[in-house]
Each structure stands twice: as structure tokens, then as C-alpha cells.
């Protein structure tokens, strides 16, 4: 299954990607695809060294549109197998001690290098043509907002896990994203993150007003907050337990 983790900037996409990957790695093969073109600490949050960006394997960002989906797929595929991330040269895939594997699409690094559209195109192509075994799950940590929706990245996924922090902006984004994801025939899950007891009821009401069903809530966990502040491997007590309960409810555990 291919799951995109989406949401507004700072809502907790990367933190939840890490927690979800850890929970699911107990009974699945888990790959994380880092498709955020700006932030670069996801490898550390997962407790691993950064892999080389996939875009470098394909000859650089400037060549992607010219190559097109067919040639990119051909370049990444193993004969007769389609695209298998574990068949990539080792420098393009990193592993954590808990068996989670990470592939990075690419990062914007230079002044004037142009927009991030080729990265979205590569993520879309990769997701559409990726071959998975039945017990394997791919989690895509996306860039903030819904630029990827405009680029059609969701087409290659099976489900969207929307992470909403306690703001009206997040719930509005969830409403918009849900409409399109459902139209595409994909599964849409909404998770409320950084929830404290004082705001839990208000949030549920605000979601209901927008016709949004909530898969579950993740508590504000100071361990998660602290590890992100330190830029270290995510530590978590309560948020991990919440993520586990949510993934069970989604039928993934
Ligand atoms: N459940 C939680 N409890 C406490 N803090 C949290 C929780 N989830 C995320 N945070 C904090 O929120 C901030 C943003 O988290 P994170 O980087 O995961 O968000 P993001 O959506 O990936 O951000 P970006 O849009 O920049 O990629 C961090 O400081 C992180 O520690
Ligand atoms: Mg992030």
C-alpha cells in the first residue's frame, strides 16, 4: 500500500511519518519516501544517515521532464520486476536499526535553480510504477500544503493520511483535500495532531461542521517536541501509543 502523509506546514507530517513507520515496521516492510524539497532532517528523525537524492541517480533535476515517465521508469526498474526500491544502489537507500528504509527524492539547494515541479513529477512517476509485495507499505512524507495535489502526485497512491494541527487552516485544507482524494477513488484518513484535553471537543465539532470524519487523535507529546527541537531521532511516549491505536483502526495492524 502507498500512503501519502499530507498537511499544512508544521502540522506534524514528518513526526507522524516516523511514528507510523515505526509502528508499521512491526509487521510490514516499510519504505519512507522523503518528497519534501525543503526540509532535510527526516533521516535524523528516523535515526539514519541521509541517502543520496534519487534525482542525482537520474542525471539531475533539469533532465526529468525531458526524460518523461517512460524513461524514468525504465531507468529505475529492474528487468522484469518494475521499480523496486530495495534494488536501488545502496547509496540511494538508507536503513534504520528497526528495518525502515528511506529514499529521498531531491532538495532545492541553489539560488535561482527553478521550481520544485520536477521533484513532484518524479514522486508521481515513482509511486505510479512502484512494485510492492503484499506486506510492504510506502509512506510518502510530503511538502507542506497541497502543491502536490496540483501536480497529480496522489494518482499513484492508494491513500492519503492527512495530519491536521489544531487550526482552522488545517481543517479547511482537510476539507479541500478530502474532496479531491475521494473523487480519485482513494482512501482519505484524517488524524488530528498535537491535541490537548482543553481543545479536543472544539476540534471535533469544527471537523464535524466540515463533514470530516476523524480517524483518531494524537496527543501533544513533549518528547516529540523536544526531539524535533534537538534535531535528533524522534522519541515519543504518548504519541507512539496514539499512532498505534489509529493504525489499528485503519486496519493496517
Ligand atoms: N504530537 C506532537 N506533540 C508535540 N509536538 C509535536 C507533535 N507532532 C509534531 N510536533 C511538533 O511540531 C513541529 C512540526 O513537526 P513536523 O516537522 O513533524 O511537521 P511537518 O508537518 O513535517 O512540518 P513541515 O511542513 O515543515 O514539513 C515540531 O516542532 C514537532 O516537534
Ligand atoms: Mg516535514
PDB file of N, CA and C in Angstrom, residues 16 26 30 42 53 57 67 86 96 136 149 163 180 182 190 192 194 202 225 244:
ATOM      1  N   UNK A  16       4.702  12.315  12.289  1.00  0.00           N
ATOM      2  CA  UNK A  16       3.744  11.203  12.176  1.00  0.00           C
ATOM      3  C   UNK A  16       4.236  10.139  11.187  1.00  0.00           C
ATOM      4  N   UNK A  26       6.619  -3.216  12.611  1.00  0.00           N
ATOM      5  CA  UNK A  26       6.483  -4.446  13.415  1.00  0.00           C
ATOM      6  C   UNK A  26       5.948  -5.601  12.579  1.00  0.00           C
ATOM      7  N   UNK A  30       8.626  -1.588   5.570  1.00  0.00           N
ATOM      8  CA  UNK A  30       8.248  -0.179   5.450  1.00  0.00           C
ATOM      9  C   UNK A  30       9.323   0.631   4.719  1.00  0.00           C
ATOM     10  N   UNK A  42      14.613  14.665   8.037  1.00  0.00           N
ATOM     11  CA  UNK A  42      13.862  13.410   8.185  1.00  0.00           C
ATOM     12  C   UNK A  42      14.775  12.199   8.471  1.00  0.00           C
ATOM     13  N   UNK A  53      20.110  11.796  -2.985  1.00  0.00           N
ATOM     14  CA  UNK A  53      18.788  12.000  -3.596  1.00  0.00           C
ATOM     15  C   UNK A  53      18.635  11.228  -4.907  1.00  0.00           C
ATOM     16  N   UNK A  57      20.612  10.186  -9.195  1.00  0.00           N
ATOM     17  CA  UNK A  57      20.740   8.901  -9.902  1.00  0.00           C
ATOM     18  C   UNK A  57      20.233   9.036 -11.342  1.00  0.00           C
ATOM     19  N   UNK A  67      13.051  13.553 -19.906  1.00  0.00           N
ATOM     20  CA  UNK A  67      13.054  12.076 -19.900  1.00  0.00           C
ATOM     21  C   UNK A  67      11.634  11.534 -19.957  1.00  0.00           C
ATOM     22  N   UNK A  86      14.243  -1.509  -3.060  1.00  0.00           N
ATOM     23  CA  UNK A  86      15.384  -2.220  -2.476  1.00  0.00           C
ATOM     24  C   UNK A  86      16.399  -2.670  -3.526  1.00  0.00           C
ATOM     25  N   UNK A  96      17.258   2.059   8.889  1.00  0.00           N
ATOM     26  CA  UNK A  96      17.367   2.301  10.328  1.00  0.00           C
ATOM     27  C   UNK A  96      17.527   0.959  11.036  1.00  0.00           C
ATOM     28  N   UNK A 136       4.176  -4.980   2.143  1.00  0.00           N
ATOM     29  CA  UNK A 136       5.009  -3.770   2.128  1.00  0.00           C
ATOM     30  C   UNK A 136       4.156  -2.506   2.093  1.00  0.00           C
ATOM     31  N   UNK A 149      -0.996  18.102  -4.899  1.00  0.00           N
ATOM     32  CA  UNK A 149      -2.316  17.777  -5.467  1.00  0.00           C
ATOM     33  C   UNK A 149      -2.424  18.388  -6.864  1.00  0.00           C
ATOM     34  N   UNK A 163      -2.669  15.005   8.172  1.00  0.00           N
ATOM     35  CA  UNK A 163      -2.350  15.381   9.550  1.00  0.00           C
ATOM     36  C   UNK A 163      -2.787  16.820   9.757  1.00  0.00           C
ATOM     37  N   UNK A 180     -11.009  15.985  -3.251  1.00  0.00           N
ATOM     38  CA  UNK A 180     -10.274  15.507  -4.431  1.00  0.00           C
ATOM     39  C   UNK A 180      -9.821  14.060  -4.291  1.00  0.00           C
ATOM     40  N   UNK A 182     -11.202  11.681  -2.523  1.00  0.00           N
ATOM     41  CA  UNK A 182     -12.358  10.782  -2.658  1.00  0.00           C
ATOM     42  C   UNK A 182     -12.770  10.678  -4.131  1.00  0.00           C
ATOM     43  N   UNK A 190      -8.189  11.171   8.233  1.00  0.00           N
ATOM     44  CA  UNK A 190      -7.831  12.423   8.907  1.00  0.00           C
ATOM     45  C   UNK A 190      -7.403  12.140  10.342  1.00  0.00           C
ATOM     46  N   UNK A 192      -6.013  14.124  13.825  1.00  0.00           N
ATOM     47  CA  UNK A 192      -5.780  15.407  14.482  1.00  0.00           C
ATOM     48  C   UNK A 192      -4.539  15.256  15.352  1.00  0.00           C
ATOM     49  N   UNK A 194      -1.304  16.984  17.901  1.00  0.00           N
ATOM     50  CA  UNK A 194      -0.970  17.968  18.954  1.00  0.00           C
ATOM     51  C   UNK A 194      -2.217  18.360  19.735  1.00  0.00           C
ATOM     52  N   UNK A 202     -13.622  20.950  20.985  1.00  0.00           N
ATOM     53  CA  UNK A 202     -13.797  22.035  19.990  1.00  0.00           C
ATOM     54  C   UNK A 202     -13.376  21.539  18.606  1.00  0.00           C
ATOM     55  N   UNK A 225       8.189  16.863  20.703  1.00  0.00           N
ATOM     56  CA  UNK A 225       8.572  18.272  20.544  1.00  0.00           C
ATOM     57  C   UNK A 225      10.061  18.465  20.844  1.00  0.00           C
ATOM     58  N   UNK A 244      -0.322   4.003  17.198  1.00  0.00           N
ATOM     59  CA  UNK A 244      -0.591   2.564  17.136  1.00  0.00           C
ATOM     60  C   UNK A 244      -2.108   2.299  17.124  1.00  0.00           C
TER      61      UNK A 244
END
